[in-house]
Tab-separated table of N, CA and C in Angstrom:
chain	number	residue	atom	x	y	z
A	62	UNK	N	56.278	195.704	202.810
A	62	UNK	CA	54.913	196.118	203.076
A	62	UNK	C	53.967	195.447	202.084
A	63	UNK	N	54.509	195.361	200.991
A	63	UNK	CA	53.228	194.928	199.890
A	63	UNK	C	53.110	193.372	200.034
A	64	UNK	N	54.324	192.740	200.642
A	64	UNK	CA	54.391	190.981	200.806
A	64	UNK	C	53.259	191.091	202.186
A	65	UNK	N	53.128	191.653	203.120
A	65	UNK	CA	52.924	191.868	204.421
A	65	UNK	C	51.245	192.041	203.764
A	66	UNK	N	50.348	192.964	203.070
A	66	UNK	CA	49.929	193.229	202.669
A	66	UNK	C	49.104	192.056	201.595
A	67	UNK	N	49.827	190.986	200.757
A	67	UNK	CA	49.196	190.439	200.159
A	67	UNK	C	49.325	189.386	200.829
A	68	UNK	N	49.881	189.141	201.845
A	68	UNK	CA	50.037	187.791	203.100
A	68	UNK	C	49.073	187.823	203.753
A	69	UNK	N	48.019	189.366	203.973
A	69	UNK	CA	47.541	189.414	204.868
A	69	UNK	C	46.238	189.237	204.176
A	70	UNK	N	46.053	189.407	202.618
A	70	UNK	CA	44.810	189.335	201.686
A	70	UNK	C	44.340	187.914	201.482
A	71	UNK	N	45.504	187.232	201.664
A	71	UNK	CA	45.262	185.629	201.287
A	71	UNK	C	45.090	185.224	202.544
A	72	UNK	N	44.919	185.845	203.669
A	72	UNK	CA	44.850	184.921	204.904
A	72	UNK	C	46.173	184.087	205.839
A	73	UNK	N	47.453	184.282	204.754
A	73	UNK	CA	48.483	183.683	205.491
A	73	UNK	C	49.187	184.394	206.287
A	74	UNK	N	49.463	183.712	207.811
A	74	UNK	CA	50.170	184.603	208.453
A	74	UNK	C	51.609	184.956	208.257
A	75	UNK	N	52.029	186.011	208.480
A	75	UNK	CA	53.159	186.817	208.257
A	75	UNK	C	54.531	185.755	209.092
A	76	UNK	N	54.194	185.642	210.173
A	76	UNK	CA	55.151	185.067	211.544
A	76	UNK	C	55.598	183.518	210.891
A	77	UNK	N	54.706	182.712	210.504
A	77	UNK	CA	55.061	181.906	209.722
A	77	UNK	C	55.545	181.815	208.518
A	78	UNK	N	55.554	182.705	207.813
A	78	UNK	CA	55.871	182.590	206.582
A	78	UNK	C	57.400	183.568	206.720
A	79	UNK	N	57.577	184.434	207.465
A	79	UNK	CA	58.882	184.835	208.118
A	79	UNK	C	60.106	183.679	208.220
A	80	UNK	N	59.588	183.202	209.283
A	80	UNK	CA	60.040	181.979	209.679
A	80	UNK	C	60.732	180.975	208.456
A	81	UNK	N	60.056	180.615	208.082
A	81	UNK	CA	60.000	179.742	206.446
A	81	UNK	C	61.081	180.321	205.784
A	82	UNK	N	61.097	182.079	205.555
A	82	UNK	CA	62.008	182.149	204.775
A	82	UNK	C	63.312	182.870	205.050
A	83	UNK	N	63.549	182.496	205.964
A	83	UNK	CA	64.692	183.220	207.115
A	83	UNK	C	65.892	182.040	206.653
A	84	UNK	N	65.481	180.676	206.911
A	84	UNK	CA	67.451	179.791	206.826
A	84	UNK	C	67.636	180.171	205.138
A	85	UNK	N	66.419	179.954	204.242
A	85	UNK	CA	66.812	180.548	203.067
A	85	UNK	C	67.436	181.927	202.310
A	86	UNK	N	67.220	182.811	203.358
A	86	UNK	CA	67.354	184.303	203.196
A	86	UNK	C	68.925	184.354	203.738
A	87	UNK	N	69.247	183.726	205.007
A	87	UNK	CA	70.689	184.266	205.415
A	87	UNK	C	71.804	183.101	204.381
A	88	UNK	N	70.826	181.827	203.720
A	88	UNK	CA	72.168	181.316	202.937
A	88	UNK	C	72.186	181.998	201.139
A	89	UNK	N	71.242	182.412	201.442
A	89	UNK	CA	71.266	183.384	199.873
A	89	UNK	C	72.325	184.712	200.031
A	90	UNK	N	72.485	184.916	201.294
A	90	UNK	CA	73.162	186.278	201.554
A	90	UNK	C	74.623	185.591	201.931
A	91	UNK	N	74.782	184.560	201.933
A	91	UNK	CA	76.245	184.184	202.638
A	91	UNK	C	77.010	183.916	201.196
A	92	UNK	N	76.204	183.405	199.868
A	92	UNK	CA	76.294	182.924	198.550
A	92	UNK	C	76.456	184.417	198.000
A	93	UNK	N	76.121	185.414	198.136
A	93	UNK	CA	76.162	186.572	198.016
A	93	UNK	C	77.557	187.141	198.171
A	94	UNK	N	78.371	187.139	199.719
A	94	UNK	CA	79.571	187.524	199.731
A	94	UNK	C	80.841	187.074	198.937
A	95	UNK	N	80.401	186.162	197.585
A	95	UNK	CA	80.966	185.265	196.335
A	95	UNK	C	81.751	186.738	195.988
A	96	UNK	N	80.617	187.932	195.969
A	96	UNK	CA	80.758	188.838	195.331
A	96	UNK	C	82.049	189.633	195.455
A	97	UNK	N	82.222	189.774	196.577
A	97	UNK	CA	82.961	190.750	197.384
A	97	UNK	C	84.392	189.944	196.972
A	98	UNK	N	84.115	188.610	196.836
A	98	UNK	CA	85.460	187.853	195.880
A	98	UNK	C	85.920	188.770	195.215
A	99	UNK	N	85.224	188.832	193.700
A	99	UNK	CA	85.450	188.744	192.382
A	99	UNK	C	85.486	190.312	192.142
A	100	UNK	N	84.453	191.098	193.134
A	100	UNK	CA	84.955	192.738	192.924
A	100	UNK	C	86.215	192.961	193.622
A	101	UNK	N	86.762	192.204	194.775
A	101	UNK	CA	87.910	192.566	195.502
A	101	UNK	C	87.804	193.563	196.488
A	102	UNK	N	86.912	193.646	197.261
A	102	UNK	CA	86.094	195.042	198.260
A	102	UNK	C	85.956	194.009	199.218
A	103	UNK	N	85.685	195.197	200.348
A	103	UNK	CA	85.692	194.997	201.598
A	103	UNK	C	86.490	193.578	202.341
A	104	UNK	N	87.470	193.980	202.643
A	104	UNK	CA	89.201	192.858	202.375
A	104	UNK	C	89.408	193.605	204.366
A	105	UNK	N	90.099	192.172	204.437
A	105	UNK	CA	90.633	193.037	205.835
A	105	UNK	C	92.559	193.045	205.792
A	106	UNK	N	93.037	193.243	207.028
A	106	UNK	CA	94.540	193.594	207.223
A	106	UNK	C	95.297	192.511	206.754
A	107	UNK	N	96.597	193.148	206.458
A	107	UNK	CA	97.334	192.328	204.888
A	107	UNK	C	98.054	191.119	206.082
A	108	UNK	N	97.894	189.724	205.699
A	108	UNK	CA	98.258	188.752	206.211
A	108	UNK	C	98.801	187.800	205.116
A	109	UNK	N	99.351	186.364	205.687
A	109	UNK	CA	100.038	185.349	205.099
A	109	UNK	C	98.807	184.327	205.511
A	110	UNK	N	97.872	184.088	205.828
A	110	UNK	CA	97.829	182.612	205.614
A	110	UNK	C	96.898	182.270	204.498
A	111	UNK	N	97.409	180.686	204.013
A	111	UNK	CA	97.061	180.249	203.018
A	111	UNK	C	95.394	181.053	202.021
A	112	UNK	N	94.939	181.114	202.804
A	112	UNK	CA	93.653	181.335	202.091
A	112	UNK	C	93.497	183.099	202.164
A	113	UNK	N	94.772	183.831	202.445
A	113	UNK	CA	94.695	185.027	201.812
A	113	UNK	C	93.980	185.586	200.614
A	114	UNK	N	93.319	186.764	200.392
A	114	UNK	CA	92.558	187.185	199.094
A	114	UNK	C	93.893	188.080	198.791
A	115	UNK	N	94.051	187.798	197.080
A	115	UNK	CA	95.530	188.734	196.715
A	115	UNK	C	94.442	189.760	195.928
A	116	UNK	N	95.290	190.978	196.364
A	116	UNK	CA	94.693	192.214	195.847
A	116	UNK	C	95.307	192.336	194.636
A	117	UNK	N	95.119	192.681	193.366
A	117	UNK	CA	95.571	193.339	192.344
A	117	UNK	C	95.816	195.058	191.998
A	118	UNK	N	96.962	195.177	191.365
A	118	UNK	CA	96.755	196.628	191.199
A	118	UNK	C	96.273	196.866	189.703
A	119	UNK	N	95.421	197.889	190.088
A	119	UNK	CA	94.348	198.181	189.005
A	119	UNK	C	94.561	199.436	188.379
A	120	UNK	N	95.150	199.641	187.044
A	120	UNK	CA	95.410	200.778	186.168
A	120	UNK	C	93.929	200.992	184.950
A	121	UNK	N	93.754	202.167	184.748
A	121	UNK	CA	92.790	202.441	183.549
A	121	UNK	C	93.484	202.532	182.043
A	122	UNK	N	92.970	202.769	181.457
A	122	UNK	CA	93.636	202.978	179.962
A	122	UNK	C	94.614	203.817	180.102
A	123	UNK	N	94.960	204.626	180.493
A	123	UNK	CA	96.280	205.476	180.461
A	123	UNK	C	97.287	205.163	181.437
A	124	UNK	N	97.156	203.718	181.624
A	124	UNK	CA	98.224	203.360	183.053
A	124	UNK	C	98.355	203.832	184.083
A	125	UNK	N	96.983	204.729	184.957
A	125	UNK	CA	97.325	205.078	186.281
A	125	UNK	C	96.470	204.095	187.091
A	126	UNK	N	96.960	204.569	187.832
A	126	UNK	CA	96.487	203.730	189.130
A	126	UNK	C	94.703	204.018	189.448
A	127	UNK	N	94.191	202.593	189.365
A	127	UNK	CA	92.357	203.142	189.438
A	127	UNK	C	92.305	201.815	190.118
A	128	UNK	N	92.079	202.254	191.500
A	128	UNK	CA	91.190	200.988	192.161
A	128	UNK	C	90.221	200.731	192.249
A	129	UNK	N	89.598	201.332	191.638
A	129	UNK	CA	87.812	201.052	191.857
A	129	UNK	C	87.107	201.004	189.553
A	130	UNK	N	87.670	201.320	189.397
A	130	UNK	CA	87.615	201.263	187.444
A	130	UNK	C	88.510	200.776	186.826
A	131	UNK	N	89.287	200.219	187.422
A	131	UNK	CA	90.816	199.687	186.232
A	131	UNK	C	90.258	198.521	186.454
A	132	UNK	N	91.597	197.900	185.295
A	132	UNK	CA	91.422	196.466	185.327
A	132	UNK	C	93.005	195.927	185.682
A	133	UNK	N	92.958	194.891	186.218
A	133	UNK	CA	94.411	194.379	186.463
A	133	UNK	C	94.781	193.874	185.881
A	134	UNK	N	96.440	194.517	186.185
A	134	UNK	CA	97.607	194.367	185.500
A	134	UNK	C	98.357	193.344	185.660
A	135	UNK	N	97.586	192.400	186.733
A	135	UNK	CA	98.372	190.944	187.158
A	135	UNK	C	99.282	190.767	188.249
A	136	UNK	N	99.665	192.469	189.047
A	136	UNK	CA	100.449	192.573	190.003
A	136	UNK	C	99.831	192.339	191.076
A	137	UNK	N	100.541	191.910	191.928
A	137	UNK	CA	99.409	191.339	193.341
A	137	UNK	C	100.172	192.707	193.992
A	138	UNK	N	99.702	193.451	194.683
A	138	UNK	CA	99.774	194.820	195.417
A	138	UNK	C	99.829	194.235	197.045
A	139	UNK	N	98.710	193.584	197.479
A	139	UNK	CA	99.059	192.717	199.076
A	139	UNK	C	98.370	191.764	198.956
A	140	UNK	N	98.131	190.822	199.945
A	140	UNK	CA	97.360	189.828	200.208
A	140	UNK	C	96.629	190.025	202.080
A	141	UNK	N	95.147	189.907	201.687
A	141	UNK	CA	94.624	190.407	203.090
A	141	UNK	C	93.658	189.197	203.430
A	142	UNK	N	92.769	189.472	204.625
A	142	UNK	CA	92.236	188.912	204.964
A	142	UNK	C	90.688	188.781	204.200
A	143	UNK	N	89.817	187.514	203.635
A	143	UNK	CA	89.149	187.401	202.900
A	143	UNK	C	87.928	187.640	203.858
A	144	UNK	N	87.451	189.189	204.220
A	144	UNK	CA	86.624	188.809	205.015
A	144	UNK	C	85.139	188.348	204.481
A	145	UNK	N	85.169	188.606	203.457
A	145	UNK	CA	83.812	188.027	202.713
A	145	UNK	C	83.626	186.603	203.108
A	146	UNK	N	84.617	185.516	202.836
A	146	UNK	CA	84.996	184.528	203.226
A	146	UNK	C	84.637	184.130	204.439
A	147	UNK	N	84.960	184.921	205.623
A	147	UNK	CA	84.244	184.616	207.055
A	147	UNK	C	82.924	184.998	207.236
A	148	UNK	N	82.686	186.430	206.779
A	148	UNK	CA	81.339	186.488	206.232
A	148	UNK	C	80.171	185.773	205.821
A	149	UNK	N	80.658	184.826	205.124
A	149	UNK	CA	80.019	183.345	204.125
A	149	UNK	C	80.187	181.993	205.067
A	150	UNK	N	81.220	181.947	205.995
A	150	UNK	CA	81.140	180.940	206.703
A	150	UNK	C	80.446	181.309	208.097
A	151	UNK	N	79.953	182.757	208.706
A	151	UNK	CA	79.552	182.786	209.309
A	151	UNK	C	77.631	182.573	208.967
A	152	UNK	N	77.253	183.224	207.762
A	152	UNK	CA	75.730	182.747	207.537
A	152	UNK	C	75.423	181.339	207.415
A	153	UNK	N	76.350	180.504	206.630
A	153	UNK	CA	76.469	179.249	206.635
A	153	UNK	C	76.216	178.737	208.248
A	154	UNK	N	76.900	179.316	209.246
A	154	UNK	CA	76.592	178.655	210.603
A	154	UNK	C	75.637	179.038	210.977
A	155	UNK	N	75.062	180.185	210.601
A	155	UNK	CA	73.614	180.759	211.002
A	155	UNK	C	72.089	180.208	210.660
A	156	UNK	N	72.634	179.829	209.233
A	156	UNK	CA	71.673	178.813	208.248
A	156	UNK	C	71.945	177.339	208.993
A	157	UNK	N	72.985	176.486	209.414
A	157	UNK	CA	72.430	175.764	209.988
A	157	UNK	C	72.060	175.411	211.312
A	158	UNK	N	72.113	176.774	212.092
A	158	UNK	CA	71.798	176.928	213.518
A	158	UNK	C	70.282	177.505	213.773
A	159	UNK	N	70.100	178.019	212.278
A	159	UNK	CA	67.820	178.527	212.644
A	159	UNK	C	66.751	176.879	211.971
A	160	UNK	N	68.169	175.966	211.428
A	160	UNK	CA	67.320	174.786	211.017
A	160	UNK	C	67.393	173.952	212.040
A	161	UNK	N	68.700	173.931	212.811
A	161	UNK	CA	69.035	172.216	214.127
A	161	UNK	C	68.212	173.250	215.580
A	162	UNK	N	67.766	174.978	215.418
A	162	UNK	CA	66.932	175.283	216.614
A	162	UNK	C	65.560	175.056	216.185
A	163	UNK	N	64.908	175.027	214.998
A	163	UNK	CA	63.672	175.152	214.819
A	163	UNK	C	63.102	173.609	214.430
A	164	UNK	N	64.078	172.672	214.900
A	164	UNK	CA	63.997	171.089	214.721
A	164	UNK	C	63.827	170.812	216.092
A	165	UNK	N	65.264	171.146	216.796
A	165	UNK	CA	64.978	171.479	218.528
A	165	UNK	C	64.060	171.349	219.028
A	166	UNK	N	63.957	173.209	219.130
A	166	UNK	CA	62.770	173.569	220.107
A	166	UNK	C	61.572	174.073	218.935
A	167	UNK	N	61.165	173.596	218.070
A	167	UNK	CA	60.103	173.807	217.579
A	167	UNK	C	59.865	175.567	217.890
A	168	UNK	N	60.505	176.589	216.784
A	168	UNK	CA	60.318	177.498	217.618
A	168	UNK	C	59.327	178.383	217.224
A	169	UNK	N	58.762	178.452	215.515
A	169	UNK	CA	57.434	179.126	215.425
A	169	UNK	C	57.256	180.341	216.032
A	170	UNK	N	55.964	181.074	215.159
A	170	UNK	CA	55.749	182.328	215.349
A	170	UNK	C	56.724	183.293	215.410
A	171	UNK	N	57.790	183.556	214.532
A	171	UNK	CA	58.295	184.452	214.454
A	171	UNK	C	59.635	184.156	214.505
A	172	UNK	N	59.629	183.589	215.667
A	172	UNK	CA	61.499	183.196	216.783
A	172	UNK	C	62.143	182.457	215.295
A	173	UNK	N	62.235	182.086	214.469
A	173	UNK	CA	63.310	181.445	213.489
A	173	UNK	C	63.425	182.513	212.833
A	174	UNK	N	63.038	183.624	212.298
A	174	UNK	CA	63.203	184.861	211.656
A	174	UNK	C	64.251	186.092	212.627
A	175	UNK	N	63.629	185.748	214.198
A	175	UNK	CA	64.020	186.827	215.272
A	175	UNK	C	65.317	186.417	215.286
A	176	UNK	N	65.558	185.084	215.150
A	176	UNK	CA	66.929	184.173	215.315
A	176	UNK	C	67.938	184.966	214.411
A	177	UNK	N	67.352	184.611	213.102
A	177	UNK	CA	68.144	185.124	212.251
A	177	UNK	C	68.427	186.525	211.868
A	178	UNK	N	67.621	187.764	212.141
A	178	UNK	CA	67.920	189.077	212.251
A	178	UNK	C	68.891	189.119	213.426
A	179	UNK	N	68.893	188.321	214.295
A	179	UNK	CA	70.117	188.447	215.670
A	179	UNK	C	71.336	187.889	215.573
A	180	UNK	N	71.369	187.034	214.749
A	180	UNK	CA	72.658	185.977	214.441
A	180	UNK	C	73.263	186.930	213.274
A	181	UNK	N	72.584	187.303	212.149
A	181	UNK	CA	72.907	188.090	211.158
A	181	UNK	C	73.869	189.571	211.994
A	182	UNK	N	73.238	189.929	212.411
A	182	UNK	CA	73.374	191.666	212.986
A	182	UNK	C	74.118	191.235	213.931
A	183	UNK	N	74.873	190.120	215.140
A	183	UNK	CA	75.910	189.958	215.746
A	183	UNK	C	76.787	189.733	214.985
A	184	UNK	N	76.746	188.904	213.596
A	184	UNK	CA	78.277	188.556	213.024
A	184	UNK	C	78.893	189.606	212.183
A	185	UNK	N	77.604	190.168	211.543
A	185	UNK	CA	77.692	191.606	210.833
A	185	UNK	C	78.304	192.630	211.692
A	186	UNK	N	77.901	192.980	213.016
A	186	UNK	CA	78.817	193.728	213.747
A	186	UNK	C	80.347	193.472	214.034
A	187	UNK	N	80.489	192.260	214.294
A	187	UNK	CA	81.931	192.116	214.484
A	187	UNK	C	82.634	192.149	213.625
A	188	UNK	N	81.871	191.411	212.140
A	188	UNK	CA	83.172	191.298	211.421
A	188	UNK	C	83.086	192.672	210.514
A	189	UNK	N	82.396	193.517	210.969
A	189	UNK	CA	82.719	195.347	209.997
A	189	UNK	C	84.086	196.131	211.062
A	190	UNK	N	84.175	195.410	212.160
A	190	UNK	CA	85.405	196.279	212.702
A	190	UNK	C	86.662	195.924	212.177
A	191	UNK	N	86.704	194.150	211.601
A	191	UNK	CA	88.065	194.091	210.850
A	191	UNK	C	88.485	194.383	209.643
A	192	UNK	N	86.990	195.042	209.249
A	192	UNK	CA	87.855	195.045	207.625
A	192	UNK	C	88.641	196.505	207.656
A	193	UNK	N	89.457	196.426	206.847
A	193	UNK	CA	90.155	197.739	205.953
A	193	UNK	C	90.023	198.719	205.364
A	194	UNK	N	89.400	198.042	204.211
A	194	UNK	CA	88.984	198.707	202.949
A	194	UNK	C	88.118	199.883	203.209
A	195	UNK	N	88.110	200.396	202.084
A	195	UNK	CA	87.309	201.977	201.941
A	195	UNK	C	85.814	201.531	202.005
A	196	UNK	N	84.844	202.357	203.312
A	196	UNK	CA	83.384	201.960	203.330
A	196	UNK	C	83.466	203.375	203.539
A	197	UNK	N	81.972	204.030	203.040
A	197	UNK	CA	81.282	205.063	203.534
A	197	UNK	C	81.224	204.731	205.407
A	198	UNK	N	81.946	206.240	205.599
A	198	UNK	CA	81.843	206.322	207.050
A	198	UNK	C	80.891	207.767	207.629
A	199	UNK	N	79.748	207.359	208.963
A	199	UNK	CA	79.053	208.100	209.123
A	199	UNK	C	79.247	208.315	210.617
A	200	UNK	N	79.860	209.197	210.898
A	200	UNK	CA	79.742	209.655	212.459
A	200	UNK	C	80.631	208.835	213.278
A	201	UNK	N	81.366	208.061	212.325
A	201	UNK	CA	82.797	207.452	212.589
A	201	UNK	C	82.899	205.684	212.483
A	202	UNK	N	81.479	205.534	212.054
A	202	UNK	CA	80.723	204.449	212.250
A	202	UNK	C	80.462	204.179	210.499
A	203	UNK	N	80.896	202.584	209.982
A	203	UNK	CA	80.771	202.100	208.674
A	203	UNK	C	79.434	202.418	208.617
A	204	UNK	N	78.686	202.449	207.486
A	204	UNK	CA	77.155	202.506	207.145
A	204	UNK	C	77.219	200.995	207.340
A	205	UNK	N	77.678	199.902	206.716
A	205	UNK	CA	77.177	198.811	207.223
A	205	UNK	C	77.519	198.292	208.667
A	206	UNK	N	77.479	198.724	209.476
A	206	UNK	CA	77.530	199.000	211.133
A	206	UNK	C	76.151	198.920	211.481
């Protein structure tokens, strides 16, 4: 509201400046799922191929088992699917599918932003049904759903 607001004080329109920062916004968010690496969250079903994410088991100072506060002990516990990883290769295709459409069809006023809230929120839907891991669940439905 307050960008919307001082966009609208300076005279620049909103739809364009949307636009503008939409291929930048979904590859900042694909550089983002780095994260989901290095915390080890949101992982999908335990598989073999090469580019598996290995889970660690995680004990606290008194040697129990803490998956969410320990630190690892170096034991790999399973190896799953990196969905962060598809995650990151799916904005990556999104980022360069709102730049080779808005080269295209010249698409302005809005449509490279609309693009990307739709490309975002289709890959985001599919890929929250494969993961595993522990998400807040609401009405049976992930919050990020």
């Amino acid at each position: 509201l307050c960008v919307w607001l001082y966009l609208r004080k300076k005279g620049i329109p909103f739809a364009p400046f949307a636009d503008a920062l939409a291929p930048g916004i979904i590859l900042a968010q694909g550089i983002g799922r780095l994260g989901n690496y290095f915390n080890q969250e949101l992982y999908g079903a335990t598989t073999d191929v090469p580019w598996a994410l290995e889970i660690y088991y995680r004990v606290n100072e008194a040697g129990q088992y803490a998956p969410l506060t320990g630190v690892s002990n170096g034991q790999v516990m399973d190896t799953v699917h990196p969905m962060f990883l598809y995650e990151l290769l799916w904005n990556v295709l999104i980022f360069a599918l709102l730049l080779w459409a808005d080269r295209r069809f010249q698409l302005g006023h809005g449509r490279v932003f609309a693009l990307y809230v739709a490309g975002y929120t289709f890959g985001r839907m599919i890929l929250e049904n494969f993961r595993i891991s522990e998400s807040m669940m609401i009405f049976g439905l992930r919050v990020n759903t």
